[in-house]
XYZ file of C-alpha atoms in Angstrom:
722
model
C -3.350 16.837 -79.548
C -6.740 15.798 -78.092
C -9.645 17.871 -79.476
C -13.448 17.780 -79.332
C -15.193 16.203 -82.329
C -18.886 15.888 -81.486
C -21.416 16.929 -78.820
C -24.685 15.003 -78.477
C -27.568 16.286 -76.314
C -30.864 14.553 -75.480
C -33.464 15.944 -73.080
C -31.029 18.667 -71.952
C -32.805 22.011 -71.460
C -34.289 23.060 -74.845
C -32.839 20.028 -76.688
C -35.754 17.691 -76.051
C -34.883 15.456 -79.013
C -31.473 13.892 -79.558
C -29.278 16.514 -81.245
C -25.705 16.078 -82.494
C -23.353 19.013 -82.913
C -20.324 18.347 -85.090
C -17.146 20.200 -84.063
C -14.907 20.289 -87.121
C -11.302 21.353 -87.275
C -10.767 25.070 -87.478
C -13.370 27.580 -86.290
C -16.946 26.408 -85.753
C -19.576 29.094 -85.129
C -23.239 29.140 -84.121
C -25.471 31.988 -85.282
C -29.058 32.543 -84.242
C -31.479 34.911 -82.500
C -31.750 35.321 -78.745
C -33.406 32.379 -77.019
C -32.665 29.815 -79.721
C -30.427 27.724 -77.384
C -26.891 28.851 -78.248
C -25.941 29.174 -74.561
C -27.455 25.750 -73.845
C -24.823 24.157 -76.070
C -22.014 25.727 -74.028
C -23.741 24.794 -70.770
C -24.199 21.210 -71.996
C -20.467 21.079 -72.756
C -19.585 22.406 -69.271
C -22.144 20.117 -67.612
C -20.634 17.055 -69.307
C -17.161 18.195 -68.186
C -18.213 17.911 -64.515
C -19.958 21.156 -63.507
C -21.536 20.585 -60.054
C -23.138 23.980 -59.337
C -26.750 24.448 -60.389
C -26.305 28.241 -60.262
C -23.582 28.025 -62.898
C -26.154 26.217 -65.061
C -28.712 29.022 -64.510
C -30.986 26.841 -62.403
C -32.155 26.418 -58.838
C -31.358 22.699 -58.790
C -29.489 20.265 -60.976
C -32.807 18.707 -62.095
C -33.557 22.000 -63.878
C -31.254 20.936 -66.746
C -33.868 18.301 -67.731
C -36.442 19.393 -70.308
C -39.408 20.603 -68.239
C -42.104 20.339 -70.915
C -44.274 22.818 -72.820
C -47.944 23.179 -73.603
C -47.478 20.871 -76.583
C -44.763 18.454 -75.413
C -44.557 16.521 -72.111
C -41.625 16.880 -69.726
C -38.703 14.443 -69.820
C -37.349 12.541 -66.815
C -33.885 11.922 -68.223
C -31.236 14.205 -69.728
C -28.016 13.053 -71.346
C -24.983 14.800 -72.816
C -22.223 12.889 -74.664
C -18.920 14.479 -75.636
C -16.556 12.798 -78.138
C -12.782 13.415 -78.021
C -10.286 12.514 -80.746
C -7.191 10.831 -79.272
C -5.532 9.425 -82.373
C -2.359 11.366 -81.488
C -2.218 9.516 -78.141
C -1.854 12.695 -76.076
C -4.609 11.992 -73.524
C -3.794 11.228 -69.838
C -2.308 7.803 -69.195
C -5.559 6.298 -67.854
C -7.346 6.950 -71.185
C -4.459 7.155 -73.677
C -5.040 3.668 -75.078
C -8.324 4.789 -76.680
C -8.422 6.447 -80.091
C -11.813 8.027 -79.382
C -12.928 8.941 -75.894
C -16.681 9.131 -75.318
C -17.640 10.925 -72.089
C -21.299 10.652 -71.061
C -23.162 12.304 -68.215
C -26.730 11.179 -67.581
C -29.199 12.513 -64.988
C -32.579 11.193 -63.895
C -35.053 13.420 -62.145
C -34.630 13.211 -58.345
C -31.976 10.469 -58.765
C -28.731 12.371 -59.418
C -26.088 12.145 -62.140
C -23.980 9.253 -63.447
C -20.763 9.433 -65.504
C -19.300 6.935 -67.938
C -16.274 6.871 -70.233
C -16.667 4.620 -73.294
C -19.533 2.849 -71.552
C -17.637 2.218 -68.286
C -18.983 3.871 -65.125
C -16.551 6.325 -63.542
C -16.596 8.943 -60.800
C -17.232 12.633 -61.378
C -13.751 13.189 -59.947
C -12.241 11.008 -62.706
C -13.910 13.103 -65.417
C -12.815 16.369 -63.780
C -9.211 15.124 -63.533
C -9.305 14.034 -67.192
C -10.173 17.552 -68.355
C -7.806 19.135 -65.818
C -4.956 17.108 -67.321
C -6.060 18.393 -70.730
C -5.819 22.025 -69.460
C -9.594 22.318 -69.703
C -12.638 21.820 -67.504
C -16.062 23.157 -66.614
C -14.617 26.341 -65.113
C -11.450 26.518 -67.157
C -10.277 29.794 -68.670
C -10.100 27.892 -71.952
C -13.875 28.447 -72.134
C -14.139 32.191 -72.799
C -17.615 33.521 -72.057
C -19.043 37.017 -71.788
C -16.938 39.228 -69.501
C -14.225 36.581 -69.206
C -11.543 38.541 -71.086
C -11.847 41.600 -68.868
C -11.814 39.336 -65.784
C -8.550 37.745 -66.948
C -6.960 41.147 -67.619
C -7.960 42.435 -64.173
C -7.108 39.165 -62.421
C -5.193 39.266 -59.145
C -1.923 37.333 -58.706
C -3.572 34.201 -57.254
C -6.066 34.137 -60.133
C -3.269 34.795 -62.630
C -1.374 31.910 -61.079
C -4.304 29.546 -61.739
C -4.360 30.742 -65.334
C -0.641 30.069 -65.758
C -0.902 26.655 -64.076
C -3.695 25.719 -66.431
C -1.650 26.921 -69.392
C 1.279 24.852 -68.119
C -0.974 21.753 -67.875
C -0.365 21.071 -64.163
C -3.903 21.640 -62.845
C -4.529 17.907 -62.552
C -1.194 17.448 -60.775
C -2.158 20.074 -58.199
C -5.481 18.330 -57.579
C -3.744 14.979 -57.095
C -1.066 16.600 -54.938
C -3.709 18.131 -52.689
C -5.394 14.747 -52.214
C -2.024 13.086 -51.541
C -1.122 15.747 -48.961
C -4.428 15.216 -47.160
C -3.781 11.454 -47.041
C -0.200 11.983 -45.831
C -1.336 14.325 -43.052
C -3.949 11.810 -41.969
C -1.310 9.054 -41.986
C 1.090 11.199 -39.930
C -1.636 11.894 -37.383
C -2.444 8.182 -37.184
C 1.244 7.348 -36.644
C 1.519 10.033 -33.986
C -1.384 8.493 -32.095
C -0.190 4.934 -32.626
C 2.474 5.065 -29.883
C -0.081 6.298 -27.331
C -2.489 3.561 -28.364
C 0.260 0.917 -28.096
C 1.263 2.144 -24.619
C -2.371 2.146 -23.489
C -2.851 -1.375 -24.854
C 0.278 -2.567 -23.082
C -0.993 -1.120 -19.806
C -4.275 -2.911 -20.424
C -2.297 -6.088 -21.176
C -0.521 -5.836 -17.814
C -3.880 -5.417 -16.109
C -5.293 -8.409 -17.976
C -2.254 -10.536 -17.020
C -2.765 -9.554 -13.395
C -6.444 -10.448 -13.640
C -5.511 -13.765 -15.287
C -3.197 -14.596 -12.382
C -5.942 -13.652 -9.941
C -8.414 -15.841 -11.864
C -5.947 -18.743 -11.765
C -5.514 -18.348 -8.005
C -9.294 -18.103 -7.679
C -9.718 -21.388 -9.583
C -7.135 -23.112 -7.375
C -8.802 -21.824 -4.221
C -12.191 -22.825 -5.602
C -10.885 -26.377 -6.167
C -9.571 -26.528 -2.571
C -12.872 -25.183 -1.269
C -14.876 -27.713 -3.292
C -12.707 -30.605 -1.981
C -13.070 -29.300 1.603
C -16.844 -28.955 1.172
C -17.074 -32.455 -0.317
C -15.132 -33.860 2.668
C -17.350 -31.925 5.077
C -20.493 -33.192 3.341
C -19.135 -36.778 3.463
C -18.437 -36.500 7.210
C -21.855 -34.968 7.729
C -23.403 -37.842 5.758
C -21.599 -40.433 7.911
C -22.697 -38.629 11.036
C -26.269 -38.449 9.764
C -26.183 -42.170 8.934
C -25.096 -43.012 12.494
C -27.771 -40.743 13.870
C -30.301 -42.472 11.590
C -29.332 -45.906 13.006
C -29.678 -44.611 16.562
C -32.962 -42.981 15.647
C -34.203 -46.331 14.226
C -33.484 -48.051 17.559
C -35.206 -45.252 19.399
C -38.110 -45.457 16.951
C -38.615 -49.156 17.772
C -38.782 -48.309 21.460
C -41.224 -45.494 20.800
C -43.399 -47.781 18.625
C -43.625 -50.292 21.524
C -44.691 -47.506 23.875
C -47.168 -46.336 21.259
C -48.690 -49.828 21.027
C -49.196 -49.930 24.816
C -50.692 -46.480 24.835
C -52.832 -47.406 21.831
C -54.250 -50.349 23.812
C -55.137 -48.003 26.645
C -56.644 -45.586 24.182
C -58.695 -48.445 22.652
C -60.101 -49.329 26.053
C -60.998 -45.728 26.659
C -62.585 -45.606 23.204
C -64.686 -48.678 24.123
C -66.005 -46.942 27.217
C -66.649 -43.867 25.100
C -68.543 -46.010 22.567
C -70.727 -47.500 25.296
C -71.539 -44.046 26.557
C -72.225 -43.024 22.974
C -74.698 -45.916 22.558
C -76.824 -44.540 25.397
C -76.616 -40.992 24.091
C -78.841 -41.415 20.927
C -81.894 -42.519 22.979
C -81.516 -39.537 25.235
C -81.092 -37.266 22.237
C -84.273 -38.795 20.682
C -86.271 -38.154 23.848
C -84.952 -34.630 23.859
C -86.029 -34.174 20.238
C -89.571 -35.483 20.949
C -89.968 -33.198 23.947
C -88.722 -30.298 21.849
C -91.283 -31.118 19.125
C -94.144 -31.289 21.642
C -93.101 -27.992 23.103
C -92.989 -26.472 19.612
C -96.504 -27.691 18.867
C -97.799 -26.206 22.118
C -96.123 -22.919 21.262
C -97.755 -22.928 17.809
C -101.198 -23.605 19.279
C -100.694 -20.843 21.816
C -99.841 -18.485 19.004
C -103.052 -19.518 17.175
C -105.134 -18.869 20.349
C -103.518 -15.461 20.726
C -104.292 -14.676 17.106
C -107.948 -15.776 17.565
C -108.167 -13.646 20.698
C -106.953 -10.658 18.765
C -109.469 -11.384 15.975
C -112.292 -11.592 18.529
C -111.164 -8.366 20.102
C -111.165 -6.732 16.685
C -114.648 -8.122 15.945
C -115.852 -6.783 19.278
C -114.523 -3.374 18.419
C -116.204 -3.557 15.054
C -119.491 -4.561 16.642
C -119.347 -1.758 19.147
C -118.680 0.624 16.355
C -121.686 -0.617 14.419
C -123.850 -0.279 17.536
C -122.829 3.291 17.862
C -123.525 3.943 14.220
C -126.735 2.014 13.606
C -129.531 2.878 16.049
C -132.410 1.691 13.945
C -131.206 -1.966 13.935
C -130.785 -2.271 17.668
C -132.993 -5.320 17.993
C -131.069 -7.185 15.434
C -127.891 -6.045 16.954
C -128.933 -7.166 20.369
C -129.596 -10.633 18.966
C -126.253 -10.563 17.381
C -124.762 -9.422 20.648
C -126.329 -12.394 22.406
C -124.807 -14.661 19.835
C -121.473 -12.967 20.321
C -121.676 -13.384 24.050
C -122.367 -17.102 23.614
C -119.410 -17.290 21.283
C -117.231 -15.490 23.806
C -118.168 -17.942 26.485
C -117.329 -20.811 24.172
C -114.046 -19.199 23.275
C -113.245 -18.589 26.912
C -113.819 -22.286 27.628
C -111.590 -23.232 24.711
C -108.894 -20.787 25.915
C -108.907 -22.283 29.396
C -108.574 -25.746 27.893
C -105.685 -24.618 25.675
C -103.890 -22.964 28.583
C -104.147 -26.228 30.601
C -102.691 -28.206 27.707
C -99.888 -25.698 27.268
C -99.021 -25.856 30.974
C -98.657 -29.678 30.764
C -96.419 -29.435 27.657
C -94.126 -26.945 29.371
C -93.586 -29.291 32.261
C -92.697 -32.150 29.938
C -90.307 -29.886 28.029
C -88.495 -28.950 31.217
C -88.076 -32.616 32.194
C -86.664 -33.531 28.721
C -84.169 -30.625 28.894
C -82.934 -31.791 32.280
C -82.366 -35.310 30.975
C -80.477 -33.996 27.910
C -78.260 -31.779 30.096
C -77.359 -34.726 32.298
C -76.484 -36.824 29.274
C -74.297 -34.022 27.799
C -72.467 -33.645 31.125
C -71.705 -37.346 31.251
C -70.398 -37.324 27.644
C -68.189 -34.305 28.307
C -66.765 -35.998 31.409
C -65.820 -39.081 29.406
C -64.264 -36.935 26.563
C -62.160 -35.049 29.132
C -60.897 -38.275 30.667
C -59.834 -39.598 27.243
C -58.119 -36.312 26.319
C -56.210 -36.119 29.594
C -55.059 -39.710 29.210
C -53.830 -39.063 25.642
C -52.007 -35.861 26.690
C -50.283 -37.619 29.563
C -49.088 -40.410 27.243
C -47.678 -37.908 24.721
C -46.011 -35.832 27.463
C -44.277 -38.860 28.967
C -43.096 -39.983 25.558
C -41.736 -36.508 24.703
C -39.903 -36.251 28.021
C -38.245 -39.633 27.532
C -37.208 -38.745 23.973
C -35.841 -35.331 25.008
C -33.803 -36.836 27.840
C -32.331 -39.500 25.555
C -31.539 -36.916 22.864
C -29.848 -34.599 25.373
C -27.740 -37.444 26.747
C -26.671 -38.515 23.282
C -25.981 -34.895 22.194
C -23.882 -34.290 25.294
C -21.807 -37.381 24.584
C -21.301 -36.360 20.946
C -20.417 -32.796 21.921
C -17.785 -33.985 24.401
C -16.201 -36.097 21.672
C -16.406 -33.225 19.165
C -14.890 -30.782 21.647
C -11.973 -33.120 22.299
C -11.359 -33.649 18.578
C -11.695 -29.928 17.800
C -9.267 -29.033 20.575
C -6.642 -31.341 19.068
C -7.221 -29.900 15.552
C -6.956 -26.323 16.838
C -3.693 -27.058 18.629
C -2.171 -28.615 15.499
C -3.312 -25.716 13.230
C -1.975 -23.086 15.685
C 1.430 -24.738 15.671
C 1.469 -24.938 11.841
C 0.489 -21.250 11.387
C 3.142 -20.094 13.871
C 5.766 -22.072 11.914
C 4.545 -20.496 8.619
C 4.696 -16.975 10.052
C 8.267 -17.532 11.234
C 9.287 -18.922 7.848
C 7.470 -16.210 5.778
C 9.711 -13.300 6.825
C 11.268 -12.674 3.341
C 12.771 -9.885 1.239
C 9.611 -8.635 -0.568
C 10.134 -5.054 0.700
C 13.729 -4.916 -0.544
C 12.722 -6.296 -3.970
C 9.880 -3.751 -4.201
C 12.203 -0.837 -3.340
C 14.709 -1.932 -6.015
C 11.956 -2.314 -8.645
C 10.494 1.094 -7.735
C 13.885 2.791 -8.091
C 14.480 1.134 -11.477
C 11.026 2.162 -12.708
C 11.440 5.790 -11.540
C 14.798 6.042 -13.323
C 13.355 4.541 -16.518
C 10.334 6.850 -16.317
C 12.542 9.903 -15.963
C 14.689 8.818 -18.924
C 11.574 8.184 -21.015
C 10.091 11.604 -20.175
C 13.371 13.277 -21.144
C 13.403 11.298 -24.390
C 9.758 12.214 -24.982
C 10.584 15.913 -24.636
C 13.574 15.454 -26.950
C 11.429 13.638 -29.507
C 8.714 16.320 -29.320
C 11.325 19.011 -29.849
C 12.868 17.055 -32.737
C 9.455 16.475 -34.320
C 8.571 20.145 -33.925
C 11.878 21.107 -35.510
C 11.345 18.551 -38.290
C 7.823 19.853 -38.860
C 9.002 23.451 -38.996
C 11.857 22.646 -41.371
C 9.568 20.497 -43.527
C 6.969 23.241 -43.701
C 9.721 25.720 -44.534
C 11.061 23.365 -47.219
C 7.527 22.772 -48.572
C 6.824 26.493 -48.579
C 10.129 27.171 -50.312
C 9.441 24.399 -52.838
C 5.930 25.700 -53.488
C 7.277 29.209 -53.954
C 9.954 27.921 -56.344
C 7.375 25.867 -58.281
C 5.062 28.863 -58.471
C 7.877 31.087 -59.752
C 8.933 28.474 -62.299
C 5.342 27.986 -63.437
C 4.920 31.721 -63.791
C 8.223 31.916 -65.721
C 7.128 29.046 -67.954
C 3.771 30.688 -68.568
C 5.377 34.014 -69.390
C 7.846 32.395 -71.747
C 5.009 30.432 -73.361
C 2.926 33.586 -73.712
C 5.881 35.501 -75.127
C 6.711 32.618 -77.462
C 3.186 32.784 -78.879
C 3.738 36.411 -79.962
C 4.376 36.382 -83.725
C 7.949 37.461 -84.463
C 8.067 37.436 -88.240
C 11.331 37.358 -90.161
C 12.813 40.417 -88.468
C 12.714 40.483 -84.627
C 11.399 43.789 -83.242
C 13.583 46.183 -81.326
C 11.350 45.477 -78.359
C 13.319 42.278 -77.771
C 16.518 44.320 -77.328
C 15.118 46.773 -74.791
C 15.362 46.513 -71.014
C 13.232 48.981 -69.062
C 13.335 49.803 -65.374
C 10.390 48.388 -63.446
C 7.511 50.828 -63.343
C 8.355 52.608 -66.618
C 6.900 50.026 -69.007
C 3.683 51.972 -69.553
C 5.642 55.177 -70.163
C 7.873 53.526 -72.805
C 4.908 51.814 -74.480
C 2.975 55.091 -74.660
C 6.016 57.024 -75.947
C 7.072 54.622 -78.704
C 3.902 52.647 -79.400
C 3.988 50.861 -82.742
C 7.613 51.946 -83.257
C 8.665 49.215 -80.817
C 7.694 46.638 -83.443
C 10.250 48.023 -85.914
C 13.377 45.925 -86.343
C 17.069 46.795 -86.232
C 17.634 44.912 -89.501
C 18.368 47.277 -92.365
C 16.429 45.195 -94.880
C 13.257 45.114 -92.733
C 10.240 47.059 -94.024
C 10.355 49.078 -90.785
C 13.708 49.439 -89.078
C 15.679 51.623 -86.724
C 18.972 52.955 -88.083
C 21.775 54.730 -86.266
C 21.337 58.482 -87.021
C 23.926 60.341 -89.052
C 26.114 62.935 -87.407
C 23.491 65.576 -86.852
C 23.556 68.334 -84.298
C 22.358 67.321 -80.885
C 18.583 67.689 -80.423
C 17.323 70.477 -78.191
C 17.208 69.720 -74.495
C 13.977 68.873 -72.749
C 12.271 71.552 -70.627
C 13.536 71.777 -67.057
C 11.570 69.484 -64.804
C 11.309 66.625 -67.328
C 13.753 63.705 -67.089
C 14.778 61.947 -70.312
C 13.200 58.518 -70.672
C 16.603 57.167 -71.752
C 17.735 57.274 -68.089
C 15.309 54.445 -67.319
C 15.698 52.386 -70.490
C 18.583 50.294 -71.821
C 18.148 50.324 -75.611
C 20.227 50.074 -78.783
C 21.995 53.306 -79.901
C 19.533 53.669 -82.736
C 16.881 54.728 -80.209
C 19.089 57.171 -78.304
C 17.889 60.358 -80.059
C 14.260 59.270 -79.776
C 14.540 58.521 -76.081
C 16.387 61.774 -75.458
C 13.358 63.717 -76.791
C 10.899 61.962 -74.443
C 10.549 63.492 -71.006
C 9.074 61.795 -67.946
C 6.930 63.988 -65.662
C 5.344 63.029 -62.350
C 1.728 63.889 -63.169
C -0.658 65.690 -65.505
C -0.226 69.067 -63.810
C 3.511 69.030 -64.452
C 2.925 67.966 -68.059
C 0.486 70.804 -68.701
C 2.938 73.262 -67.176
C 5.788 72.116 -69.439
C 3.690 71.529 -72.592
C 4.177 75.113 -73.999
C 7.985 74.671 -73.771
C 8.100 71.610 -76.024
C 9.833 71.950 -79.379
C 9.320 69.911 -82.509
C 9.722 66.186 -81.930
C 9.515 66.324 -78.149
C 6.870 64.657 -75.997
C 6.032 64.131 -72.320
C 4.846 60.928 -70.619
C 3.921 59.814 -67.113
C 4.726 56.447 -65.510
C 1.039 55.542 -65.825
C 1.210 55.879 -69.641
C -0.332 59.330 -70.363
C 1.213 61.163 -73.380
C 1.487 64.822 -74.509
C 3.156 65.562 -77.859
C 4.640 68.833 -79.103
C 2.022 69.082 -81.864
C -0.893 68.905 -79.426
C -1.664 65.162 -79.525
C -2.749 63.836 -76.135
C -3.344 60.235 -75.073
C -4.672 59.252 -71.634
C -3.391 56.418 -69.505
C -6.701 54.543 -70.014
C -5.714 53.656 -73.558
C -2.536 51.579 -73.091
C -0.517 50.419 -76.033
C -0.473 46.738 -76.902
C 3.296 46.655 -76.426
C 2.960 47.559 -72.738
C 1.863 44.013 -71.870
C 4.932 42.570 -73.563
C 7.176 45.073 -71.787
C 5.573 44.114 -68.490
C 6.079 40.441 -69.278
C 9.747 41.015 -70.076
C 10.278 42.989 -66.861
C 8.477 40.355 -64.833
C 10.536 37.630 -66.548
C 13.795 39.278 -65.504
C 12.502 39.634 -61.935
C 11.448 35.994 -61.946
C 14.885 34.845 -63.094
C 16.508 36.634 -60.163
C 13.861 35.387 -57.704
C 14.171 31.804 -58.969
C 17.958 31.830 -58.508
C 17.552 33.112 -54.941
C 14.699 30.742 -54.197
C 16.586 27.696 -55.500
C 19.381 28.347 -53.011
C 16.855 28.846 -50.209
C 14.920 25.681 -51.181
C 18.129 23.614 -51.291
C 19.174 24.877 -47.855
C 15.650 24.261 -46.490
C 15.651 20.685 -47.841
C 19.015 20.030 -46.213
C 17.744 21.372 -42.900
C 14.547 19.307 -43.205
C 16.541 16.133 -43.959
C 18.812 16.738 -40.988
C 15.861 17.490 -38.692
C 14.039 14.373 -39.901
C 17.117 12.269 -39.146
C 17.312 13.771 -35.653
C 13.606 13.086 -35.154
C 14.065 9.457 -36.240
C 17.003 8.991 -33.866
C 14.963 10.546 -31.026
C 12.032 8.277 -31.862
C 14.196 5.135 -31.834
C 15.717 6.171 -28.515
C 12.252 6.833 -27.096
C 11.047 3.447 -28.346
C 13.945 1.661 -26.603
C 13.322 3.625 -23.392
C 9.626 2.800 -23.582
C 10.479 -0.896 -23.803
C 12.826 -0.487 -20.819
C 10.096 1.378 -18.904
C 7.543 -1.310 -19.718
C 9.884 -4.026 -18.452
C 10.602 -1.986 -15.288
C 6.849 -1.465 -14.830
C 6.240 -5.182 -15.235
C 8.940 -5.931 -12.635
C 7.506 -3.279 -10.282
C 3.983 -4.608 -10.737
C 5.137 -8.153 -10.036
C 7.039 -6.985 -6.910
C 3.972 -5.078 -5.698
C 1.777 -8.086 -6.295
C 4.235 -10.346 -4.456
C 4.400 -7.920 -1.514
C 0.614 -7.554 -1.481
C 0.260 -11.314 -1.681
C 2.729 -11.774 1.193
C 0.909 -9.134 3.272
C -2.455 -10.737 2.503
C -1.124 -14.185 3.412
C 0.413 -12.835 6.644
C -2.792 -10.964 7.508
C -4.866 -14.030 6.775
C -2.572 -16.205 8.901
C -2.607 -13.706 11.802
C -6.379 -13.450 11.587
C -6.623 -17.217 11.456
C -4.239 -17.558 14.407
C -6.296 -15.086 16.479
C -9.463 -16.938 15.541
C -7.875 -20.271 16.475
C -6.698 -18.947 19.869
C -10.192 -17.644 20.521
C -11.666 -20.949 19.375
C -9.249 -22.842 21.659
C -10.366 -20.780 24.679
C -13.999 -21.173 23.732
C -13.508 -24.927 23.257
C -11.938 -25.213 26.714
C -14.893 -23.334 28.181
C -17.315 -25.598 26.329
C -15.500 -28.701 27.645
C -15.685 -27.387 31.201
């Protein structure tokens, strides 16, 4: 059997240095004062076995298991716990059974999480937890008995008791694997259920893609026809343009000859213009000289006006001084005489300047008249040249336009005649196509639609049948699973009870307890009434034994209101007198009322296990006898045997129903699959018929539209020809 041999801790909680704890065979104990780290050893063991809750490790986070430092020693960043298992008996789970010693290591780095390894090989936390589950152990296993654990196991509810029995039976790891397998199976069933819908959707998409592929193929064919038609049209246009270019070259030669004649006329006109231009510079020079003379006269006039203003200002200044200075009158008079002489001189000069200015103005007027006459002559010559050039260009344009219109009219007549013939031929061809295109597309579409509707109806009926069959199969499977789980639970509980009862020491002489069958609910009463006497044997040579009583007078009857315990117990005859003197009462009040009527050897008990004896001894129901648990186990074992027999029949019937329902579901699925294939083929036929009808309608519509356009073009062509 696999057992622990050594625990090594380093940096874990208070174990800052590497510490090894040897676990020898037998009982190993740890003694020490509070706070010395005894609990840390147990927590290190649980942590290495896969504990994932920081609260279970008395911390706020998993990093709290790392040594956090003291005033004298620094904190550690790594904690490690290694657990050694002895597997020389080869009783470990199959994945690790080839190893004689199993070394399980859990290592944690601060803020980096934990890592597990087995014999130096990295594994998952789940692998370690399954290893200990297969060994009926684990971080939260009942095999680790801590404070308050015993009372919790005694007061455990049925589901909790079931976990205890499953762990004792060694099937905890199987349940974990079964749960994972069931989750994977459910996911696979859901994926299979959706697979048909996905396949149908993909097939519908495939039909659409095929239709698009056919449309693309038709588009490529039409594009090829269009490109060939455009190439032919461009070639005809190029030939036409080439012919027009040749005609334009001939016309260009004629126009160049006309241009040469007109150029000669323009050259003659330019010569006359040049002669007129040769005279024009002299006139412009005379005009410039007259303008300069006039400018000079204007400047001199401005100077005279300025001098006149200065003299006027000086006169005003002199008059002002005369008014101000009376004492210097003589001198001022002399100055006045001088000023008068100067004024006379200035007046003479002004008259002379005015005469000169009058002569310059006359010359300026004559020069302006000559310049105006010259400009008029030049403008007349420029107008004559411009008019001549315009007339030449107008005549040339008129001749070109008339020739172009004649040529265009001739080409249009030829084009109209050719187009009329083409239109007539195309109208006849389209009318023949319309007469020949009257086919049976409508009849084929109606047949395909009827076939598809029938297949769709059959498929929907098969779908409903398959859904019903799957629902029935699911219900029967769940019923079979539930029945199987119930049977497994009952068998596990029976196995656990038998194992627990087998662990009870029997000794050489089996106790009478093994020969007693008690009615359910009266176990506590029997245990309280007989107590340790249930351990006595029926063997005569046993140290304590029950013997059949000699022929003694019958014992006194129990007080009225108390029922003998023997009515509820099937026991050997040796216990008959004892059971006849034990009365069962409903409650404490009834017992107290009957207590004074008890005689020697008699006692009263309740179903809860309270006891009153004739000599005054009283025992409450809160102090049950140790034999009560074994009595309860025996009663429960008998109930389990009956339940297991019933449940086996029910599980067998449920499995048969589930198998039958699964077969029906498979048949319904196969039928649905065949009908789906039929429906897909009918849909493909219907789609093809619809496409053919739509194609025929499009072709007919296009031909009718083309025919109407051709008729209209024929009428328009006749009008154009007229």
